[in-house]
Amino acid sequence: MDFTEIDHLLKLARIELSSQEKERIALDLENILDYVRQLQKVNTNGIEPMTGGTLLENIYREDKIDKQKQNVSKELKESASSLKDDYFKIPPIF
Amino acid sequence: MIKEIHQKLVDREITATKLISSYFEVIKEKDSQIKAFLTLTKDQALEQAEKIDEKIKKGKKINILEGIPYAVKDNMLVNGVKTTAGSKILANYTASFDATVIKKLKEQGAIVLGKTNMDEFAMGSSTENSAFFTTKNPYDLERVPGGSSGGSAASVASKMSVFALGSDTGGSIRQPASFCGVIGFKPSYGSVSRYGLIALASSLDIIGPLAQSVEDAEIIFKSITGKDQMDSTSYNLEKIHNTPYRIQNTVFGLPKEYFQERLDDKIKKAIEEVIKKIKSQGATIKEVSLPSTSYALPCYYIIMPAEASSNLARFDGIRYSPMNNYPNLHDLYFKTRGEGFGAEVRRRIVLGTYVLSSGYYDAYYKKAQQVRRLIAKEFDKVFQKVDFLITPTSPTFPFKIGEKIDDPLSMYLSDIFTVGANIVGVPAINLPCGQAGNLPINMQIIGPYLSDFSLLNITKTIEDIIL
């Protein structure tokens, strides 16, 4: 795996690394990918992918306001580092 | 253990306050060496204990878990208490609500002693990936306690808590339980609410108990299981009839793939001894095959990082921690995540990003999901022939601190016998069954999907036979 590919992945994952750390992660990924590639040997023709661990189907509920939970949003907002009115305040995007 | 303490409280042989204080004494004495705890909650614990004592004084009836002290893995939210998931990125995060498991245990009067150390975001098999420190194995301080619930396992093994909660995505309850010689139960996927558990891989994660006896594990499991409105994958086990098995009528399968390569000889021999004993009690033993066993770990190392890379996107530097002053959002994201995540977490996020990215999705992620289905079908087929499976939990004894930390792949192989149960969603339990030198030997018993109560029941029987 070359640096261009690693840079692309780090960009997608929003992680900044030093060039030394990039070298290390490239090497580790190569080894791990080598190991997981053995799955290519398995014949999976016509096998439906298993997307989760449960037998449950979609469950719907009424879209109602739960009055007991109104405090929760207040507490969650308090965990933000910076608030303006009811919004999270963040640095400018550009 | 829980029943004995409960009786002492009821008989007023000991007060809840004294009980809790005595556990903090043990922690004070032992934890400077073992380092199982990240945070202690002494004030809240004593306050809760005083209330229970008043209740007992007034002659009121108390619940079986009332006043029982326990430890919580630091990826579960306890309202008002620091919750780090072993990560620098959450070093200053205080939970603003209780996880459902904590809420349930609180309602029943169990008392939190503190939060235990773990591999960062539950990624690891040794606690060496904790951003704070490495927990030591109580049997040998030069060795790891296993992971990722290593702090929870060490706290139970060294009697610093009566029981502990852990989480298991690929073996994170059972492997540390085996390294520390305690009971570690991974319930069926969905049988315990994940609300308030910091997610690693949502289709694999489950919360379960680490305890000193199977009976204790059962008491704890009973009190945390159930459908929860806050977790749409949660399931109501109470509706499911779980038959108690008598050992004479039980068929145990030994999957041959689990007893071949990589298994330490002493562990193999100890498990064979147990099998002889249960056979002499009338159990039927059958050799069975799970042909895709060797694909479970590579399958896991695609699905887990894929889900983790998506789950960990929420750690963006804006929520959960004080924001550093960066001139723009790009820098805030990239620097917070680059500095805040440790090496293993970064590795798995990038790996997950890779297997999900355009051009690789079908070859890796979709392929792994198909293999997952194949493995699940093999388990289904085997459980038509046998009631339970007996396997080793870990291929090796606890390794030395530092031995595997520079070789991710060899660390991953620690989970080779445990990941299957997560891939398929079935319940599995670690049971100590012997000792070699000063280190514990363990076995794993796996049951069919949603057979949790039957599995606990038969494990109790085997525990009695071994003792």
Coordinates of C-alpha atoms in Angstrom, one line a residue:
Chain A
M1 CA 0.0 0.0 0.0
D2 CA 1.6 3.3 -1.1
F3 CA 1.4 6.7 0.5
T4 CA -1.1 8.1 -2.0
E5 CA -3.6 5.3 -1.0
I6 CA -2.9 5.8 2.8
D7 CA -3.3 9.6 2.4
H8 CA -6.7 9.0 0.7
L9 CA -7.9 6.7 3.5
L10 CA -6.7 9.1 6.2
K11 CA -8.5 11.9 4.5
L12 CA -11.7 9.8 4.4
A13 CA -11.3 8.9 8.0
R14 CA -10.4 12.5 9.1
I15 CA -7.1 11.5 10.8
E16 CA -3.8 13.4 10.6
L17 CA -0.6 11.4 11.0
S18 CA 3.1 12.0 10.9
S19 CA 5.0 10.4 8.0
Q20 CA 6.6 8.0 10.4
E21 CA 3.1 6.9 11.6
K22 CA 2.0 6.6 8.0
E23 CA 4.8 4.2 7.2
R24 CA 3.9 2.0 10.2
I25 CA 0.2 2.0 9.5
A26 CA 0.8 1.1 5.8
L27 CA 2.9 -1.9 6.9
D28 CA 0.4 -3.1 9.5
L29 CA -2.5 -2.8 7.0
E30 CA -0.6 -4.8 4.4
N31 CA -0.1 -7.6 6.9
I32 CA -3.8 -7.6 8.1
L33 CA -5.1 -7.4 4.6
D34 CA -2.9 -10.3 3.6
Y35 CA -4.5 -12.3 6.4
V36 CA -8.1 -11.4 5.7
R37 CA -7.8 -12.0 2.0
Q38 CA -8.0 -15.7 2.6
L39 CA -11.8 -15.2 2.6
Q40 CA -11.5 -14.8 -1.2
K41 CA -11.0 -18.6 -1.3
V42 CA -14.5 -19.3 0.1
N43 CA -17.3 -20.0 -2.3
T44 CA -20.1 -17.7 -1.5
N45 CA -22.1 -17.9 -4.7
G46 CA -25.8 -17.2 -4.0
I47 CA -25.2 -16.7 -0.3
E48 CA -27.3 -13.8 1.1
P49 CA -25.1 -11.4 3.2
M50 CA -25.7 -11.5 6.9
T51 CA -26.1 -7.9 8.0
G52 CA -26.8 -8.3 11.7
G53 CA -27.0 -10.6 14.6
T54 CA -30.8 -10.6 15.3
L55 CA -33.9 -12.3 14.0
L56 CA -36.0 -9.2 14.7
E57 CA -37.6 -7.3 11.9
N58 CA -38.2 -3.6 11.7
I59 CA -40.3 -2.3 14.6
Y60 CA -42.2 0.9 14.4
R61 CA -43.5 3.3 17.1
E62 CA -45.7 6.4 17.2
D63 CA -43.8 9.6 16.6
K64 CA -44.8 11.1 19.9
I65 CA -42.9 13.5 22.2
D66 CA -41.9 11.7 25.4
K67 CA -42.2 14.4 28.1
Q68 CA -40.0 12.5 30.5
K69 CA -37.1 12.7 28.1
Q70 CA -37.2 16.5 27.6
N71 CA -34.5 17.0 30.2
V72 CA -32.2 14.7 28.3
S73 CA -31.8 17.0 25.4
K74 CA -30.9 19.8 27.9
E75 CA -28.2 17.6 29.5
L76 CA -26.8 16.5 26.2
K77 CA -26.5 20.2 25.1
E78 CA -24.7 20.9 28.3
S79 CA -22.1 18.4 27.3
A80 CA -21.1 20.5 24.3
S81 CA -18.0 22.6 24.6
S82 CA -19.6 25.7 23.1
L83 CA -23.3 26.6 22.6
K84 CA -25.1 29.5 21.0
D85 CA -28.8 29.6 21.6
D86 CA -29.8 26.0 21.0
Y87 CA -27.0 25.2 18.6
F88 CA -23.5 23.7 18.9
K89 CA -20.9 26.3 18.1
I90 CA -18.0 25.2 16.0
P91 CA -15.1 26.8 14.0
P92 CA -15.9 28.0 10.5
I93 CA -15.9 25.3 7.8
F94 CA -13.8 27.3 5.3
Chain B
M1 CA -21.1 -15.3 46.6
I2 CA -24.0 -12.8 46.1
K3 CA -26.4 -15.0 48.0
E4 CA -24.0 -15.3 50.9
I5 CA -23.4 -11.6 51.2
H6 CA -27.1 -11.0 50.8
Q7 CA -27.8 -13.3 53.7
K8 CA -25.2 -11.5 55.9
L9 CA -26.9 -8.2 55.1
V10 CA -30.4 -9.6 55.9
D11 CA -29.1 -11.2 59.2
R12 CA -27.4 -7.9 60.0
E13 CA -24.1 -9.7 60.4
I14 CA -22.6 -6.8 58.4
T15 CA -24.0 -3.4 57.3
A16 CA -23.9 -2.2 53.7
T17 CA -21.7 0.7 54.7
K18 CA -19.2 -1.7 56.3
L19 CA -19.3 -4.0 53.3
I20 CA -18.7 -1.2 50.8
S21 CA -15.9 0.3 53.0
S22 CA -14.2 -3.1 53.2
Y23 CA -14.1 -3.4 49.4
F24 CA -12.6 0.1 49.1
E25 CA -10.0 -1.1 51.7
V26 CA -9.1 -4.1 49.4
I27 CA -8.9 -1.8 46.4
K28 CA -6.6 0.5 48.4
E29 CA -4.4 -2.4 49.3
K30 CA -4.2 -4.2 46.0
D31 CA -5.0 -1.8 43.1
S32 CA -1.7 0.2 43.3
Q33 CA -0.2 -3.0 41.9
I34 CA -2.9 -4.5 39.8
K35 CA -4.3 -1.2 38.4
A36 CA -7.7 -2.4 37.5
F37 CA -9.6 0.8 38.2
L38 CA -9.6 4.1 36.2
T39 CA -12.1 5.9 38.4
L40 CA -13.4 5.2 41.9
T41 CA -16.9 6.3 43.0
K42 CA -16.5 6.1 46.8
D43 CA -18.7 9.0 47.9
Q44 CA -21.7 7.9 45.8
A45 CA -21.2 4.3 46.8
L46 CA -21.2 5.1 50.5
E47 CA -24.2 7.4 50.2
Q48 CA -26.1 4.6 48.5
A49 CA -25.0 2.1 51.2
E50 CA -26.2 4.3 54.0
K51 CA -29.7 4.4 52.5
I52 CA -29.8 0.6 52.3
D53 CA -28.7 0.4 55.9
E54 CA -31.6 2.6 56.9
K55 CA -33.9 0.4 55.0
I56 CA -32.6 -2.7 56.7
K57 CA -32.8 -1.0 60.1
K58 CA -36.5 -0.3 59.5
G59 CA -37.0 -4.0 58.9
K60 CA -37.8 -3.6 55.2
K61 CA -37.1 -6.4 52.7
I62 CA -34.1 -6.0 50.5
N63 CA -33.5 -7.2 46.9
I64 CA -30.9 -9.9 46.3
L65 CA -28.5 -7.4 44.6
E66 CA -29.1 -4.6 47.1
G67 CA -25.8 -3.4 48.6
I68 CA -23.7 -5.7 46.4
P69 CA -20.6 -3.9 45.1
Y70 CA -19.6 -4.1 41.5
A71 CA -17.2 -2.7 38.9
V72 CA -18.1 -1.3 35.5
K73 CA -16.0 -1.4 32.4
D74 CA -15.3 2.2 31.4
N75 CA -17.2 2.0 28.1
M76 CA -20.6 2.0 29.9
L77 CA -22.2 5.3 31.0
V78 CA -22.8 6.0 34.7
N79 CA -24.5 9.3 35.2
G80 CA -22.2 12.0 36.6
V81 CA -19.1 9.8 36.4
K82 CA -16.2 10.1 34.1
T83 CA -16.4 7.6 31.2
T84 CA -13.3 7.4 29.0
A85 CA -13.5 4.1 27.1
G86 CA -9.8 3.9 27.8
S87 CA -9.2 6.8 25.3
K88 CA -7.5 10.1 25.4
I89 CA -10.2 11.5 23.2
L90 CA -12.7 11.0 26.0
A91 CA -10.4 11.8 28.9
N92 CA -12.6 14.6 30.1
Y93 CA -16.0 13.2 29.3
T94 CA -18.6 12.9 32.1
A95 CA -21.7 10.8 31.3
S96 CA -25.0 12.6 31.3
F97 CA -27.2 9.5 31.7
D98 CA -27.1 5.9 32.9
A99 CA -26.7 3.1 30.5
T100 CA -29.7 0.8 30.6
V101 CA -27.7 -2.0 32.4
I102 CA -26.6 0.5 35.0
K103 CA -30.1 1.9 35.4
K104 CA -31.4 -1.6 36.0
L105 CA -28.7 -2.6 38.5
K106 CA -29.2 0.8 40.3
E107 CA -32.9 0.1 40.6
Q108 CA -32.1 -3.2 42.2
G109 CA -29.7 -1.6 44.6
A110 CA -26.3 -2.8 43.4
I111 CA -23.5 -0.4 44.1
V112 CA -20.9 0.9 41.6
L113 CA -17.4 0.9 43.1
G114 CA -15.8 2.4 40.1
K115 CA -14.9 2.2 36.4
T116 CA -12.4 -0.4 35.1
N117 CA -9.5 -0.1 32.7
M118 CA -9.8 -1.5 29.2
D119 CA -8.2 -1.4 25.8
E120 CA -9.1 1.8 24.0
F121 CA -12.7 1.6 22.7
A122 CA -12.5 -2.2 23.5
M123 CA -10.0 -2.8 20.8
G124 CA -7.4 -5.3 22.1
S125 CA -6.8 -8.4 24.1
S126 CA -4.5 -7.2 26.9
T127 CA -5.4 -3.7 28.2
E128 CA -2.1 -2.6 26.8
N129 CA -4.0 -0.4 24.3
S130 CA -5.5 1.7 27.2
A131 CA -4.4 5.3 26.8
F132 CA -3.8 5.4 30.6
F133 CA -2.0 2.3 31.8
T134 CA -1.8 -1.5 31.6
T135 CA -3.7 -3.6 34.1
K136 CA -1.7 -6.5 35.6
N137 CA -2.8 -10.1 35.8
P138 CA -3.5 -10.8 39.5
Y139 CA -2.0 -14.3 39.2
D140 CA 1.3 -13.0 37.7
L141 CA 2.0 -9.3 37.7
E142 CA 4.3 -9.6 34.7
R143 CA 1.5 -10.9 32.6
V144 CA -1.6 -9.3 30.9
P145 CA -5.1 -9.8 32.4
G146 CA -6.5 -10.2 28.9
G147 CA -8.8 -7.7 27.2
S148 CA -10.5 -5.7 26.4
S149 CA -12.4 -6.1 29.7
G150 CA -9.1 -6.7 31.5
G151 CA -9.8 -4.3 34.4
S152 CA -13.2 -5.9 35.1
A153 CA -11.7 -9.4 35.0
A154 CA -8.7 -8.4 37.3
S155 CA -11.0 -6.7 39.8
V156 CA -13.2 -9.8 40.2
A157 CA -10.2 -12.2 40.3
S158 CA -8.5 -10.2 43.0
K159 CA -11.7 -9.8 45.0
M160 CA -11.8 -6.0 44.6
S161 CA -15.4 -6.3 43.5
V162 CA -18.1 -9.0 43.9
F163 CA -18.8 -8.9 40.1
A164 CA -18.1 -6.7 37.2
L165 CA -19.7 -5.7 33.9
G166 CA -17.8 -6.2 30.6
S167 CA -18.6 -6.0 26.9
D168 CA -17.8 -8.6 24.3
T169 CA -17.4 -7.9 20.6
G170 CA -15.0 -10.8 19.7
G171 CA -14.1 -12.3 23.1
S172 CA -13.6 -9.2 25.3
I173 CA -15.5 -10.8 28.3
R174 CA -14.4 -14.4 27.9
Q175 CA -10.8 -14.0 27.0
P176 CA -9.9 -11.8 30.0
A177 CA -12.2 -14.0 32.2
S178 CA -10.0 -16.9 31.1
F179 CA -6.7 -15.1 31.7
C180 CA -7.9 -14.2 35.2
G181 CA -9.7 -17.5 36.0
V182 CA -13.2 -16.1 36.6
I183 CA -16.6 -16.7 35.1
G184 CA -17.3 -14.6 32.0
F185 CA -20.6 -14.7 30.2
K186 CA -21.3 -13.4 26.8
P187 CA -25.1 -13.5 26.3
S188 CA -27.0 -13.9 23.0
Y189 CA -26.8 -10.9 20.8
G190 CA -29.7 -8.6 21.6
S191 CA -30.6 -10.1 25.0
V192 CA -29.1 -7.2 26.9
S193 CA -29.6 -3.6 25.9
R194 CA -26.6 -1.8 24.4
Y195 CA -28.0 1.7 25.2
G196 CA -25.3 3.6 27.0
L197 CA -22.5 1.3 25.9
I198 CA -20.0 3.1 23.7
A199 CA -20.3 1.2 20.5
L200 CA -17.4 -0.7 18.9
A201 CA -19.2 -2.9 16.3
S202 CA -23.0 -2.7 16.7
S203 CA -23.9 -6.0 15.1
L204 CA -21.5 -7.9 17.4
D205 CA -21.4 -5.9 20.8
I206 CA -23.1 -7.3 23.9
I207 CA -22.8 -6.6 27.6
G208 CA -22.4 -9.4 30.1
P209 CA -21.2 -10.3 33.6
L210 CA -17.8 -11.3 35.0
A211 CA -18.3 -13.1 38.3
Q212 CA -16.9 -15.5 40.8
S213 CA -19.5 -18.3 40.3
V214 CA -22.0 -19.3 37.6
E215 CA -24.8 -18.7 40.1
D216 CA -23.7 -15.1 40.5
A217 CA -23.5 -14.6 36.7
E218 CA -27.0 -15.9 36.4
I219 CA -28.3 -13.5 39.1
I220 CA -26.7 -10.6 37.3
F221 CA -27.8 -11.7 33.8
K222 CA -31.4 -12.1 35.0
S223 CA -31.4 -8.5 36.3
I224 CA -29.9 -6.9 33.1
T225 CA -31.6 -8.8 30.3
G226 CA -34.7 -7.7 28.6
K227 CA -36.3 -5.6 25.9
D228 CA -35.3 -1.9 26.0
Q229 CA -37.1 0.9 24.1
M230 CA -33.7 2.6 23.7
D231 CA -32.2 -0.4 21.8
S232 CA -34.3 -1.6 18.9
T233 CA -32.1 -4.8 18.6
S234 CA -32.9 -5.8 22.2
Y235 CA -34.9 -9.0 22.8
N236 CA -37.2 -10.2 25.6
L237 CA -35.7 -13.5 26.8
E238 CA -38.3 -14.0 29.4
K239 CA -40.8 -15.0 26.7
I240 CA -38.5 -17.8 25.6
H241 CA -38.8 -21.1 27.4
N242 CA -35.3 -22.3 28.3
T243 CA -35.4 -26.0 29.4
P244 CA -33.0 -26.9 32.2
Y245 CA -30.9 -29.8 31.1
R246 CA -29.9 -32.8 33.1
I247 CA -26.4 -33.9 32.5
Q248 CA -27.5 -37.5 31.6
N249 CA -29.7 -36.2 28.9
T250 CA -27.3 -33.7 27.4
V251 CA -25.3 -34.0 24.2
F252 CA -22.1 -32.0 24.1
G253 CA -20.3 -31.4 20.8
L254 CA -16.5 -31.1 20.5
P255 CA -15.8 -29.1 17.3
K256 CA -12.6 -30.8 16.1
E257 CA -11.3 -27.6 14.5
Y258 CA -11.0 -26.0 17.9
F259 CA -8.8 -28.7 19.3
Q260 CA -6.1 -28.7 16.6
E261 CA -3.5 -26.2 15.7
R262 CA -2.4 -23.4 18.1
L263 CA -4.0 -24.9 21.2
D264 CA -1.6 -25.3 24.2
D265 CA -1.1 -28.9 25.2
K266 CA -1.8 -28.3 28.9
I267 CA -5.1 -26.6 28.2
K268 CA -6.1 -29.4 25.8
K269 CA -5.4 -32.0 28.4
A270 CA -7.3 -30.2 31.2
I271 CA -10.4 -29.9 29.0
E272 CA -10.1 -33.6 28.1
E273 CA -10.1 -34.4 31.8
V274 CA -13.4 -32.4 32.3
I275 CA -14.9 -34.1 29.3
K276 CA -14.1 -37.5 30.9
K277 CA -15.7 -36.4 34.2
I278 CA -19.0 -35.2 32.6
K279 CA -19.0 -38.4 30.4
S280 CA -18.8 -40.5 33.6
Q281 CA -21.9 -38.6 34.9
G282 CA -23.8 -39.8 31.9
A283 CA -23.4 -37.0 29.3
T284 CA -23.1 -37.9 25.7
I285 CA -20.0 -36.5 23.9
K286 CA -19.9 -36.2 20.1
E287 CA -17.1 -35.0 17.8
V288 CA -18.6 -32.5 15.4
S289 CA -17.2 -30.2 12.7
L290 CA -17.5 -26.5 12.0
P291 CA -15.5 -26.5 8.7
S292 CA -15.4 -22.7 8.3
T293 CA -13.9 -22.1 11.8
S294 CA -10.6 -20.8 10.4
Y295 CA -12.6 -18.1 8.4
A296 CA -14.3 -16.7 11.5
L297 CA -11.3 -14.5 12.5
P298 CA -10.6 -13.0 9.1
C299 CA -14.4 -12.4 8.7
Y300 CA -14.4 -10.6 12.0
Y301 CA -11.4 -8.4 11.1
I302 CA -13.4 -7.1 8.2
I303 CA -16.8 -6.6 9.8
M304 CA -15.7 -5.2 13.1
P305 CA -13.3 -2.5 11.7
A306 CA -16.0 -1.5 9.1
E307 CA -18.6 -1.0 11.8
A308 CA -16.0 0.6 14.2
S309 CA -14.9 3.1 11.6
S310 CA -18.4 4.2 11.2
N311 CA -19.3 4.2 14.9
L312 CA -16.2 6.2 15.8
A313 CA -17.0 9.0 13.3
R314 CA -18.9 10.7 16.2
F315 CA -15.6 11.5 17.9
D316 CA -15.2 14.7 16.0
G317 CA -13.8 17.1 18.7
I318 CA -17.0 18.9 18.9
R319 CA -19.0 16.7 21.2
Y320 CA -18.0 14.8 24.4
S321 CA -14.9 16.8 25.2
P322 CA -13.7 20.4 25.4
M323 CA -12.9 21.8 22.0
N324 CA -9.4 22.9 21.3
N325 CA -9.1 26.2 19.4
Y326 CA -8.4 25.5 15.8
P327 CA -8.9 28.1 13.0
N328 CA -11.2 25.9 10.9
L329 CA -13.2 22.7 11.0
H330 CA -10.8 20.7 8.9
D331 CA -8.0 21.1 11.4
L332 CA -10.4 20.4 14.3
Y333 CA -11.4 17.1 12.9
F334 CA -8.0 15.9 11.6
K335 CA -5.9 17.0 14.7
T336 CA -8.4 15.9 17.3
R337 CA -8.7 12.5 15.8
G338 CA -5.0 12.1 14.9
E339 CA -3.9 13.0 18.5
G340 CA -6.9 11.6 20.4
F341 CA -6.9 8.1 19.0
G342 CA -4.2 5.5 19.9
A343 CA -2.3 3.4 17.3
E344 CA -4.7 0.4 17.4
V345 CA -7.8 2.5 17.1
R346 CA -6.3 4.4 14.1
R347 CA -5.4 1.1 12.5
R348 CA -8.9 -0.3 12.8
I349 CA -10.6 2.9 11.6
V350 CA -8.3 3.1 8.5
L351 CA -8.8 -0.7 7.9
G352 CA -12.6 -0.2 8.2
T353 CA -12.5 2.8 5.9
Y354 CA -10.6 0.7 3.3
V355 CA -13.0 -2.3 3.3
L356 CA -15.9 0.0 3.0
S357 CA -14.5 2.3 0.3
S358 CA -15.6 2.3 -3.2
G359 CA -14.0 -0.4 -5.3
Y360 CA -13.3 -2.6 -2.2
Y361 CA -16.7 -2.9 -0.7
D362 CA -17.8 -6.0 -2.6
A363 CA -14.5 -7.8 -2.4
Y364 CA -14.1 -7.3 1.4
Y365 CA -17.2 -6.2 3.3
K366 CA -19.9 -7.9 1.3
K367 CA -17.7 -11.1 1.1
A368 CA -17.3 -11.1 4.9
Q369 CA -21.0 -10.7 5.4
Q370 CA -21.6 -13.7 3.1
V371 CA -19.0 -15.8 5.0
R372 CA -20.7 -14.7 8.2
R373 CA -23.9 -16.3 6.9
L374 CA -22.1 -19.5 6.1
I375 CA -20.6 -19.7 9.6
A376 CA -24.0 -19.1 11.1
K377 CA -25.5 -21.9 9.0
E378 CA -22.8 -24.3 10.2
F379 CA -23.6 -23.5 13.8
D380 CA -27.3 -24.0 13.2
K381 CA -26.6 -27.4 11.6
V382 CA -24.4 -28.5 14.5
F383 CA -27.0 -27.4 17.1
Q384 CA -29.4 -29.8 15.5
K385 CA -27.1 -32.6 16.5
V386 CA -25.9 -31.4 19.9
D387 CA -27.2 -29.3 22.8
F388 CA -24.0 -27.4 23.6
L389 CA -20.4 -27.1 22.3
I390 CA -17.3 -27.4 24.5
T391 CA -14.2 -25.6 23.3
P392 CA -11.1 -23.9 24.7
T393 CA -11.6 -20.2 25.4
S394 CA -8.0 -19.1 24.7
P395 CA -5.4 -21.0 22.7
T396 CA -2.7 -19.9 25.2
F397 CA -2.0 -18.9 28.8
P398 CA -1.8 -15.2 29.6
F399 CA 1.1 -13.7 27.8
K400 CA 3.8 -11.4 29.1
I401 CA 3.2 -7.6 29.1
G402 CA 4.9 -6.3 25.9
E403 CA 5.1 -9.7 24.2
K404 CA 2.5 -9.1 21.5
I405 CA 2.0 -5.3 21.4
D406 CA 4.2 -4.7 18.4
D407 CA 2.6 -7.4 16.3
P408 CA -1.2 -6.7 15.8
L409 CA -1.9 -9.9 14.0
S410 CA -0.5 -12.2 16.7
M411 CA -2.6 -10.2 19.2
Y412 CA -5.7 -10.7 17.0
L413 CA -5.2 -14.5 17.2
S414 CA -5.9 -14.4 20.9
D415 CA -9.6 -14.3 19.9
I416 CA -9.5 -17.2 17.6
F417 CA -11.8 -19.4 19.6
T418 CA -14.1 -16.6 20.9
V419 CA -15.1 -14.6 17.7
G420 CA -17.3 -17.4 16.4
A421 CA -20.0 -16.8 19.0
N422 CA -20.1 -13.1 18.2
I423 CA -20.2 -13.6 14.4
V424 CA -23.2 -15.9 14.9
G425 CA -24.8 -14.1 17.9
V426 CA -25.0 -17.2 20.2
P427 CA -24.3 -17.2 23.9
A428 CA -21.0 -18.5 25.3
I429 CA -19.4 -18.7 28.7
N430 CA -15.9 -19.0 30.1
L431 CA -15.5 -21.6 32.9
P432 CA -12.3 -22.0 34.9
C433 CA -11.4 -25.8 34.9
G434 CA -7.9 -26.2 36.3
Q435 CA -4.5 -24.7 36.9
A436 CA -1.0 -25.0 35.5
G437 CA 1.6 -23.7 37.9
N438 CA 0.0 -20.4 39.1
L439 CA -2.0 -19.8 35.9
P440 CA -5.7 -20.7 35.4
I441 CA -6.9 -23.1 32.7
N442 CA -10.3 -22.5 31.2
M443 CA -12.9 -23.9 28.8
Q444 CA -15.8 -22.3 26.8
I445 CA -19.3 -23.6 26.6
I446 CA -21.4 -22.4 23.7
G447 CA -25.2 -22.7 23.3
P448 CA -27.7 -22.1 20.5
Y449 CA -29.1 -18.6 19.9
L450 CA -31.3 -17.4 22.9
S451 CA -30.5 -20.5 25.0
D452 CA -28.9 -18.3 27.6
F453 CA -30.7 -19.7 30.7
S454 CA -30.1 -23.3 29.7
L455 CA -26.5 -22.6 29.0
L456 CA -26.0 -21.0 32.5
N457 CA -27.9 -23.9 34.0
I458 CA -25.7 -26.6 32.4
T459 CA -22.5 -24.7 33.1
K460 CA -23.5 -24.6 36.8
T461 CA -23.8 -28.4 36.7
I462 CA -20.4 -28.7 35.1
E463 CA -18.9 -26.3 37.6
D464 CA -20.2 -28.5 40.4
I465 CA -18.8 -31.6 38.8
I466 CA -15.3 -30.0 38.4
L467 CA -15.2 -28.7 42.0

